[in-house]
Amino acid sequence: MIQNQSQPEVTTKLGAEVEANPIVGAVAAAAEASADPFEMETSGAGLEIMARAPLPNGIPNRARMKIFSPKPGHTLVFFFKKSLVPYSRDRYSYGGLDLRASSVQPQEVAAWLDFLTSGFHPDKRPKDLRRAFPYEIPE
Amino acid sequence: MSTEGQIVDKDSAPMQAVPLSCGDLPFIHLNPCELEIDLFCKGMRIDPSCALECDARFISRTRAGLGSGLELVIPGSIKDVWVNVPVEEDFAQQSCYELVCDQAEYWVNDTRLSHRYAVRIPPEPGWYTRQTRRGTPMHKVGVLQGTYLGIYISNSCGFWYHSPAVNCKFCATGLNVGVNEMGSKDIDDVVEVVRAAKQESGATFVHFNSGYQTDRDLDEAAPYVKAVKSRVGTLVGLQLIPTLDFWKYDRLIDLGADHFSFCYEFHNPEYFARFLPGKQQLVGQGTFFRALEYTAKKLGKGSCSGEIIAGVEPLEDTLRAIDYITGIGAFPTVCIFRPTIGSDMEQWPSPRYEDMLVVFRHLYQACRRNNIPIDVTPNIEVSLIVQPGDTRYLAPRNLASSFYHAEMALARWLARPYFAWKMRPKKINASEVLVPPKGGAAPA
């Protein structure tokens, strides 16, 4: 489920992003239907989803996924962790996907969310993940 | 263990050991180099009392990922020690060390023993937040790692784009470009940033590195070397995948290159093959050795370095590597293994302090035995590694050590005019397009 979906800023952000990109809608619906908790970040470009359940070793899950369109016909799905240092702008990439289609299969989205929930465990990497992902990623 | 160190009472000057409370544990007084090693091994937590957004350089993971930590300086009687302390990785979240701020001064608390070490937080250079004339944020062109400027010149590393990927298992280079770092560096941007770092931060050394560029590595670096040497004038070092086309090193020296370093990481060939599949398949460990031997001979004792990682291969292999590197007149750059976020080795344990202490004591002895110049070049403090000069804190107190230190102090004094001359901009006639010598290249 998306824990903060009822917040007005989340509703507004989600509405705008879904209108701009149908893939965002598919991801949001899958996250909402999932038994695992997620949250959405409203600041910044694109839609950012965070896994919220702690990892099996008790450490907080820092995994995030950003979905955005750098140009028409491309949707980038970027997996990353934010810095733990409060003032740092650094992001730690775990790779990404460059989608050229306007829709995705449900099992693909499920794999992304699984990867997120696992805290980016190497065994859960999505099939087509590009670890070296040389795109400019907006904040 | 040395009794020189930095444990201080909060109201006193550094150098007096004043444990607040030792509990049941024995009082362990770490000198600056020992503390540096332990911080590399254990990392550090950051207490909310710290105002790092005002006081510190922002953290930026670039290059292979080692620079993801917090830069701090441990003051000392022999020298101040710069260290880039791991703060982001999981192991750092469980560290016994904690950075705290008390009345505008920073301390590293050892929570096991309830005593603390005075440290300084180097401020963010003003140029970090400026843009070049082309509009590029300067911190995305290069960053200070200690007191030198590190610049990753090429668009990531070919090992990451090979199919299947053959990236080095400890490395995060391929994960950074586009996220924290520009994909490719414009020469004018680089010149502007180097000039700012020299004028405003007192940087004397620029270190260019790149990942695998399909044996075009040295060719791609050449224009940057010429531009910096002719338009700014700093010492320039290159850390590139090596080649057996040794004439390319000659041409780069003609352009002004002062230093070459070779990251062969593991001395044990099995570890080299296992953890560095790209270097194994496309370069070969022998190429690193031959290129290091060639450039070390060409540029002279202490000018070049062999870079290795300690804490993964067996200890005796690391000691053997140090003996080999110093034996050919190079200096050892030994990185303490850091399981960086996102790398294939993220889940590996950080090395044990006791093992690393053995490594760096050995490093000191090897440098002294081979008379390798340490800390002779002005103002080069590298925060990502334990520098050979830092290991003077680990030296046994005997005549041989005293003589070596006196010799190095004299060398430092005598070399001042030479380095002042080296750091002036110079007219360079050699072409930045590397071409083999007339009559063909000599066999490697």
PDB file of C-alpha atoms in Angstrom, chain A residues 6-129:
ATOM      1  CA  SER A   6      -4.249  10.459   1.201  1.00  0.00           C
ATOM      2  CA  GLN A   7      -2.057  13.515   1.702  1.00  0.00           C
ATOM      3  CA  PRO A   8      -3.248  16.339  -0.584  1.00  0.00           C
ATOM      4  CA  GLU A   9       0.217  17.061  -2.016  1.00  0.00           C
ATOM      5  CA  VAL A  10       0.666  13.389  -2.865  1.00  0.00           C
ATOM      6  CA  THR A  11      -2.729  13.249  -4.572  1.00  0.00           C
ATOM      7  CA  THR A  12      -1.913  16.353  -6.599  1.00  0.00           C
ATOM      8  CA  LYS A  13       1.559  15.147  -7.564  1.00  0.00           C
ATOM      9  CA  LEU A  14       0.342  11.681  -8.451  1.00  0.00           C
ATOM     10  CA  GLY A  15      -2.497  13.063 -10.572  1.00  0.00           C
ATOM     11  CA  ALA A  16      -0.130  15.268 -12.549  1.00  0.00           C
ATOM     12  CA  GLU A  17       2.444  12.523 -13.099  1.00  0.00           C
ATOM     13  CA  VAL A  18      -0.149   9.921 -14.134  1.00  0.00           C
ATOM     14  CA  GLU A  19      -1.609  12.354 -16.648  1.00  0.00           C
ATOM     15  CA  ALA A  20       1.814  12.962 -18.126  1.00  0.00           C
ATOM     16  CA  ASN A  21       2.917   9.323 -18.193  1.00  0.00           C
ATOM     17  CA  PRO A  22       0.654   6.247 -18.064  1.00  0.00           C
ATOM     18  CA  ILE A  23       3.528   4.085 -16.774  1.00  0.00           C
ATOM     19  CA  VAL A  24       3.420   6.084 -13.545  1.00  0.00           C
ATOM     20  CA  GLY A  25      -0.219   5.109 -13.162  1.00  0.00           C
ATOM     21  CA  ALA A  26       0.606   1.419 -13.538  1.00  0.00           C
ATOM     22  CA  VAL A  27       3.358   1.653 -10.913  1.00  0.00           C
ATOM     23  CA  ALA A  28       1.200   3.587  -8.461  1.00  0.00           C
ATOM     24  CA  ALA A  29      -1.623   1.065  -8.829  1.00  0.00           C
ATOM     25  CA  ALA A  30       0.759  -1.857  -8.246  1.00  0.00           C
ATOM     26  CA  ALA A  31       2.289  -0.172  -5.193  1.00  0.00           C
ATOM     27  CA  GLU A  32      -1.151   0.547  -3.775  1.00  0.00           C
ATOM     28  CA  ALA A  33      -2.228  -3.087  -4.330  1.00  0.00           C
ATOM     29  CA  SER A  34       0.939  -4.474  -2.766  1.00  0.00           C
ATOM     30  CA  ALA A  35       1.088  -5.852   0.775  1.00  0.00           C
ATOM     31  CA  ASP A  36       4.408  -4.045   1.257  1.00  0.00           C
ATOM     32  CA  PRO A  37       4.378  -0.440   2.474  1.00  0.00           C
ATOM     33  CA  PHE A  38       5.580   2.373   0.211  1.00  0.00           C
ATOM     34  CA  GLU A  39       5.603   6.146   0.350  1.00  0.00           C
ATOM     35  CA  MET A  40       5.685   8.779  -2.338  1.00  0.00           C
ATOM     36  CA  GLU A  41       7.933  11.809  -2.410  1.00  0.00           C
ATOM     37  CA  THR A  42       6.324  14.910  -3.847  1.00  0.00           C
ATOM     38  CA  SER A  43       9.354  17.148  -4.302  1.00  0.00           C
ATOM     39  CA  GLY A  44      11.592  16.872  -7.326  1.00  0.00           C
ATOM     40  CA  ALA A  45      11.143  15.762 -10.883  1.00  0.00           C
ATOM     41  CA  GLY A  46       9.062  12.703 -11.759  1.00  0.00           C
ATOM     42  CA  LEU A  47       7.522  10.281  -9.326  1.00  0.00           C
ATOM     43  CA  GLU A  48       9.643   8.976  -6.475  1.00  0.00           C
ATOM     44  CA  ILE A  49       8.604   5.890  -4.492  1.00  0.00           C
ATOM     45  CA  MET A  50      10.301   4.712  -1.304  1.00  0.00           C
ATOM     46  CA  ALA A  51      10.126   1.279   0.306  1.00  0.00           C
ATOM     47  CA  ARG A  52       9.080   1.609   3.922  1.00  0.00           C
ATOM     48  CA  ALA A  53       9.385  -1.852   5.540  1.00  0.00           C
ATOM     49  CA  PRO A  54      12.688  -2.415   7.398  1.00  0.00           C
ATOM     50  CA  LEU A  55      15.096  -4.994   5.997  1.00  0.00           C
ATOM     51  CA  PRO A  56      15.387  -8.482   7.567  1.00  0.00           C
ATOM     52  CA  ASN A  57      18.568  -7.400   9.427  1.00  0.00           C
ATOM     53  CA  GLY A  58      16.641  -4.565  11.093  1.00  0.00           C
ATOM     54  CA  ILE A  59      18.309  -1.750   9.156  1.00  0.00           C
ATOM     55  CA  PRO A  60      15.900   0.802   7.627  1.00  0.00           C
ATOM     56  CA  ASN A  61      15.287   0.250   3.919  1.00  0.00           C
ATOM     57  CA  ARG A  62      16.769   3.184   1.987  1.00  0.00           C
ATOM     58  CA  ALA A  63      15.703   1.971  -1.471  1.00  0.00           C
ATOM     59  CA  ARG A  64      14.009   4.479  -3.797  1.00  0.00           C
ATOM     60  CA  MET A  65      12.751   4.482  -7.361  1.00  0.00           C
ATOM     61  CA  LYS A  66      12.319   7.555  -9.547  1.00  0.00           C
ATOM     62  CA  ILE A  67      10.230   7.455 -12.727  1.00  0.00           C
ATOM     63  CA  PHE A  68      10.534  10.352 -15.140  1.00  0.00           C
ATOM     64  CA  SER A  69      10.556  11.250 -18.802  1.00  0.00           C
ATOM     65  CA  PRO A  70      13.667  13.072 -20.015  1.00  0.00           C
ATOM     66  CA  LYS A  71      12.108  13.454 -23.486  1.00  0.00           C
ATOM     67  CA  PRO A  72       9.002  12.243 -25.318  1.00  0.00           C
ATOM     68  CA  GLY A  73       9.011   8.507 -25.948  1.00  0.00           C
ATOM     69  CA  HIS A  74      11.445   7.682 -23.100  1.00  0.00           C
ATOM     70  CA  THR A  75      10.602   6.747 -19.556  1.00  0.00           C
ATOM     71  CA  LEU A  76      13.523   6.248 -17.192  1.00  0.00           C
ATOM     72  CA  VAL A  77      13.179   4.158 -14.060  1.00  0.00           C
ATOM     73  CA  PHE A  78      16.076   4.922 -11.749  1.00  0.00           C
ATOM     74  CA  PHE A  79      16.882   2.915  -8.596  1.00  0.00           C
ATOM     75  CA  PHE A  80      18.897   4.642  -5.888  1.00  0.00           C
ATOM     76  CA  LYS A  81      19.528   5.388  -2.244  1.00  0.00           C
ATOM     77  CA  LYS A  82      19.783   8.860  -0.797  1.00  0.00           C
ATOM     78  CA  SER A  83      22.689   9.882   1.352  1.00  0.00           C
ATOM     79  CA  LEU A  84      22.362   9.376   5.096  1.00  0.00           C
ATOM     80  CA  VAL A  85      24.141  12.648   5.711  1.00  0.00           C
ATOM     81  CA  PRO A  86      21.389  15.235   6.122  1.00  0.00           C
ATOM     82  CA  TYR A  87      22.952  17.967   3.998  1.00  0.00           C
ATOM     83  CA  SER A  88      24.391  15.730   1.272  1.00  0.00           C
ATOM     84  CA  ARG A  89      22.861  15.816  -2.193  1.00  0.00           C
ATOM     85  CA  ASP A  90      24.585  12.586  -3.150  1.00  0.00           C
ATOM     86  CA  ARG A  91      22.595   9.703  -4.575  1.00  0.00           C
ATOM     87  CA  TYR A  92      23.770   6.104  -4.764  1.00  0.00           C
ATOM     88  CA  SER A  93      22.713   4.473  -7.979  1.00  0.00           C
ATOM     89  CA  TYR A  94      21.718   0.850  -8.348  1.00  0.00           C
ATOM     90  CA  GLY A  95      21.057   1.247 -12.064  1.00  0.00           C
ATOM     91  CA  GLY A  96      17.964   1.861 -14.112  1.00  0.00           C
ATOM     92  CA  LEU A  97      15.809   1.084 -17.105  1.00  0.00           C
ATOM     93  CA  ASP A  98      15.179   3.093 -20.255  1.00  0.00           C
ATOM     94  CA  LEU A  99      11.673   2.248 -21.465  1.00  0.00           C
ATOM     95  CA  ARG A 100      10.627   3.175 -24.986  1.00  0.00           C
ATOM     96  CA  ALA A 101       7.049   1.840 -24.828  1.00  0.00           C
ATOM     97  CA  SER A 102       4.135   3.724 -23.294  1.00  0.00           C
ATOM     98  CA  SER A 103       2.998   0.747 -21.235  1.00  0.00           C
ATOM     99  CA  VAL A 104       4.572  -1.969 -19.089  1.00  0.00           C
ATOM    100  CA  GLN A 105       3.663  -5.528 -18.165  1.00  0.00           C
ATOM    101  CA  PRO A 106       2.419  -6.022 -14.571  1.00  0.00           C
ATOM    102  CA  GLN A 107       5.170  -8.571 -13.885  1.00  0.00           C
ATOM    103  CA  GLU A 108       7.817  -5.973 -14.804  1.00  0.00           C
ATOM    104  CA  VAL A 109       6.391  -3.494 -12.327  1.00  0.00           C
ATOM    105  CA  ALA A 110       6.165  -6.242  -9.696  1.00  0.00           C
ATOM    106  CA  ALA A 111       9.871  -6.971 -10.218  1.00  0.00           C
ATOM    107  CA  TRP A 112      10.755  -3.299  -9.706  1.00  0.00           C
ATOM    108  CA  LEU A 113       8.777  -3.150  -6.483  1.00  0.00           C
ATOM    109  CA  ASP A 114      10.336  -6.427  -5.290  1.00  0.00           C
ATOM    110  CA  PHE A 115      13.789  -4.994  -5.938  1.00  0.00           C
ATOM    111  CA  LEU A 116      12.814  -1.938  -3.949  1.00  0.00           C
ATOM    112  CA  THR A 117      11.377  -3.935  -1.054  1.00  0.00           C
ATOM    113  CA  SER A 118      14.504  -6.110  -0.874  1.00  0.00           C
ATOM    114  CA  GLY A 119      16.688  -3.053  -0.309  1.00  0.00           C
ATOM    115  CA  PHE A 120      18.281  -3.690  -3.728  1.00  0.00           C
ATOM    116  CA  HIS A 121      19.400  -7.219  -3.046  1.00  0.00           C
ATOM    117  CA  PRO A 122      21.540  -8.418  -5.984  1.00  0.00           C
ATOM    118  CA  ASP A 123      19.333 -11.513  -6.419  1.00  0.00           C
ATOM    119  CA  LYS A 124      16.299  -9.300  -6.987  1.00  0.00           C
ATOM    120  CA  ARG A 125      17.746  -7.181  -9.782  1.00  0.00           C
ATOM    121  CA  PRO A 126      15.136  -6.704 -12.555  1.00  0.00           C
ATOM    122  CA  LYS A 127      15.942  -8.690 -15.683  1.00  0.00           C
ATOM    123  CA  ASP A 128      16.786  -5.738 -17.934  1.00  0.00           C
ATOM    124  CA  LEU A 129      18.428  -3.544 -15.305  1.00  0.00           C
TER     125      LEU A 129
END
